[in-house]
PDB file of C-alpha atoms in Angstrom:
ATOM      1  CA  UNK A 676      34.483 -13.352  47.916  1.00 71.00           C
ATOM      2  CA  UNK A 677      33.428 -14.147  51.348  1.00 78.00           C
ATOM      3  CA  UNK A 678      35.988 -11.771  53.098  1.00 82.00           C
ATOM      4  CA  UNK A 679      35.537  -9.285  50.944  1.00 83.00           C
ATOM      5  CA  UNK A 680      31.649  -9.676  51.973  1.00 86.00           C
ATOM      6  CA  UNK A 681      32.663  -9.583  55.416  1.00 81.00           C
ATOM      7  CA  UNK A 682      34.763  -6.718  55.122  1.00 82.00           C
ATOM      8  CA  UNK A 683      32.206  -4.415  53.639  1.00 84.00           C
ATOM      9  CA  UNK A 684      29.827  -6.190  55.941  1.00 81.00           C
ATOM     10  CA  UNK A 685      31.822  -4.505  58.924  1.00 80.00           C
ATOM     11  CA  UNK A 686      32.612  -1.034  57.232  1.00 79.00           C
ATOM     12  CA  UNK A 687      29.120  -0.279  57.380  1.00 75.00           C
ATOM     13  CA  UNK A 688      28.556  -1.320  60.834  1.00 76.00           C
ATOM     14  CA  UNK A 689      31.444   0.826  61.968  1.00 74.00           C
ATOM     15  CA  UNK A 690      30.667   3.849  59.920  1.00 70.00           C
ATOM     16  CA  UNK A 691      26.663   3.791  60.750  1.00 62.00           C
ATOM     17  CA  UNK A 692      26.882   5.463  64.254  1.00 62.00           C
ATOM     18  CA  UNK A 693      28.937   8.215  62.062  1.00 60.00           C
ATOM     19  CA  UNK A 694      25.648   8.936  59.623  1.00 59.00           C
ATOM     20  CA  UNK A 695      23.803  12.304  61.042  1.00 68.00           C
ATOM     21  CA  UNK A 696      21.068  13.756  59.827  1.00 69.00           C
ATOM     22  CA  UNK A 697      20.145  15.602  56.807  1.00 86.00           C
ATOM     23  CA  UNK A 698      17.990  18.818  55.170  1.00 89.00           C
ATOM     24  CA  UNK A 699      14.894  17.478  53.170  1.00 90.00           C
ATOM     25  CA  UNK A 700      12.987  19.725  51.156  1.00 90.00           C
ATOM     26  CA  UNK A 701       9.540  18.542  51.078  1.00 91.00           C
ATOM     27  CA  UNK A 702       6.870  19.960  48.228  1.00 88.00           C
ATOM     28  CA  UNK A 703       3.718  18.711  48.986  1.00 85.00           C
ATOM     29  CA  UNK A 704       0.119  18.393  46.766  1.00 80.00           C
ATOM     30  CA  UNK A 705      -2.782  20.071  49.616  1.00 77.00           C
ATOM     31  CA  UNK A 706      -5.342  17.192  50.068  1.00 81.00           C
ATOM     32  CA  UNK A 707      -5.441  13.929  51.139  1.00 82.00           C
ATOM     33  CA  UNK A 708      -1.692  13.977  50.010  1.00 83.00           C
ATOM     34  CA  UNK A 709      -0.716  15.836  53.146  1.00 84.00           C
ATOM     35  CA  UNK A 710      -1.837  13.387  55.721  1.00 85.00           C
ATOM     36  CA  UNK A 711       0.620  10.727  54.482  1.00 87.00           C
ATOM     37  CA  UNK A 712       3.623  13.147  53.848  1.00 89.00           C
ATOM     38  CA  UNK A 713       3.182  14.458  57.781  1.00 89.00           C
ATOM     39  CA  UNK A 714       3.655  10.737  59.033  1.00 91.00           C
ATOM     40  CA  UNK A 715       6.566  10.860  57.134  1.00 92.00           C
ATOM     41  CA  UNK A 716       8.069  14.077  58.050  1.00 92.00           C
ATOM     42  CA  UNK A 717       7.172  13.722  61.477  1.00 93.00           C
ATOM     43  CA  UNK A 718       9.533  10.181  61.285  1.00 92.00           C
ATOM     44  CA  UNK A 719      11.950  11.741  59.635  1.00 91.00           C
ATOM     45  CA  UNK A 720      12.177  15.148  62.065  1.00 92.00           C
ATOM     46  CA  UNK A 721      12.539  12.447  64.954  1.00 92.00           C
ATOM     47  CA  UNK A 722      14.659  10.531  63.160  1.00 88.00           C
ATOM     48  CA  UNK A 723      17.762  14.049  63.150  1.00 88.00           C
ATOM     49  CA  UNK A 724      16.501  15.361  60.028  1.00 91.00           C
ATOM     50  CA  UNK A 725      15.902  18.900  59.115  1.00 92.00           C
ATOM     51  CA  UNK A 726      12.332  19.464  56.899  1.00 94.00           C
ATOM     52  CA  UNK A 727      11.349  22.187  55.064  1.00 94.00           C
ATOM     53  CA  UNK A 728       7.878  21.914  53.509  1.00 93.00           C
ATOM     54  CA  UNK A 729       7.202  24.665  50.801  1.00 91.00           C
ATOM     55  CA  UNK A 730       3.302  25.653  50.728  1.00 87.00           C
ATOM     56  CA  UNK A 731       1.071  27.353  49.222  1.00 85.00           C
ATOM     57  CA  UNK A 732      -0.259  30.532  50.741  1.00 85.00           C
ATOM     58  CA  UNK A 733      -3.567  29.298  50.829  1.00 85.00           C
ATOM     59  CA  UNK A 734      -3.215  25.842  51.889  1.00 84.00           C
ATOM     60  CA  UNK A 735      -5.839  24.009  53.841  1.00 84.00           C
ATOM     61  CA  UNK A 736      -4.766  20.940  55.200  1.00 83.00           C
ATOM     62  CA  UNK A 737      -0.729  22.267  55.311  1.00 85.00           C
ATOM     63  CA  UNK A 738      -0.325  24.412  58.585  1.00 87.00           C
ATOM     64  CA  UNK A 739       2.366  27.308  58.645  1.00 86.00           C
ATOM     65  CA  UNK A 740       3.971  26.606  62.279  1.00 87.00           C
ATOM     66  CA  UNK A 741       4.651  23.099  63.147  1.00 88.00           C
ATOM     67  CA  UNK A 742       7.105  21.216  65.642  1.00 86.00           C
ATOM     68  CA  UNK A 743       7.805  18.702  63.074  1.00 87.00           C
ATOM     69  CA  UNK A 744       8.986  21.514  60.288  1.00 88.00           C
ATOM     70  CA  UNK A 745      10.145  24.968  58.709  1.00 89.00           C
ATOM     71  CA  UNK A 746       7.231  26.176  56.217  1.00 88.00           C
ATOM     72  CA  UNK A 747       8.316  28.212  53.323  1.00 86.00           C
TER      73      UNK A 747
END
């Protein structure tokens, strides 16, 4: 039990410099919502991942061009 703890225990440290990023599709409620989900996407954009936020045409608080994210 213990080997096969440290075993898996060192596959994952060897195979975690291997992990790159990935595509999150992100639909968001306009509102208060939105200032919580951009902390996250901005994390997750600096973190190798690729956003895309779908929103409305008339959204407020969501902004079309952003660093941090592809709007659809």
């Amino acid at each position: 039990m213990y080997r096969l703890t440290l075993l898996t225990l060192a596959v994952l440290l060897c195979s975690s410099s291997l992990v790159n990023g990935g595509k999150v599709l992100v639909f968001p409620v306009d509102g208060s919502h939105w200032v919580n989900m951009n902390i996250i996407i901005e994390q997750l954009h600096a973190r190798g991942h690729e956003v895309t936020v779908l929103r409305p045409f008339d959204s407020w608080h969501i902004k079309p061009d952003s660093l941090h994210y592809k709007a659809i």
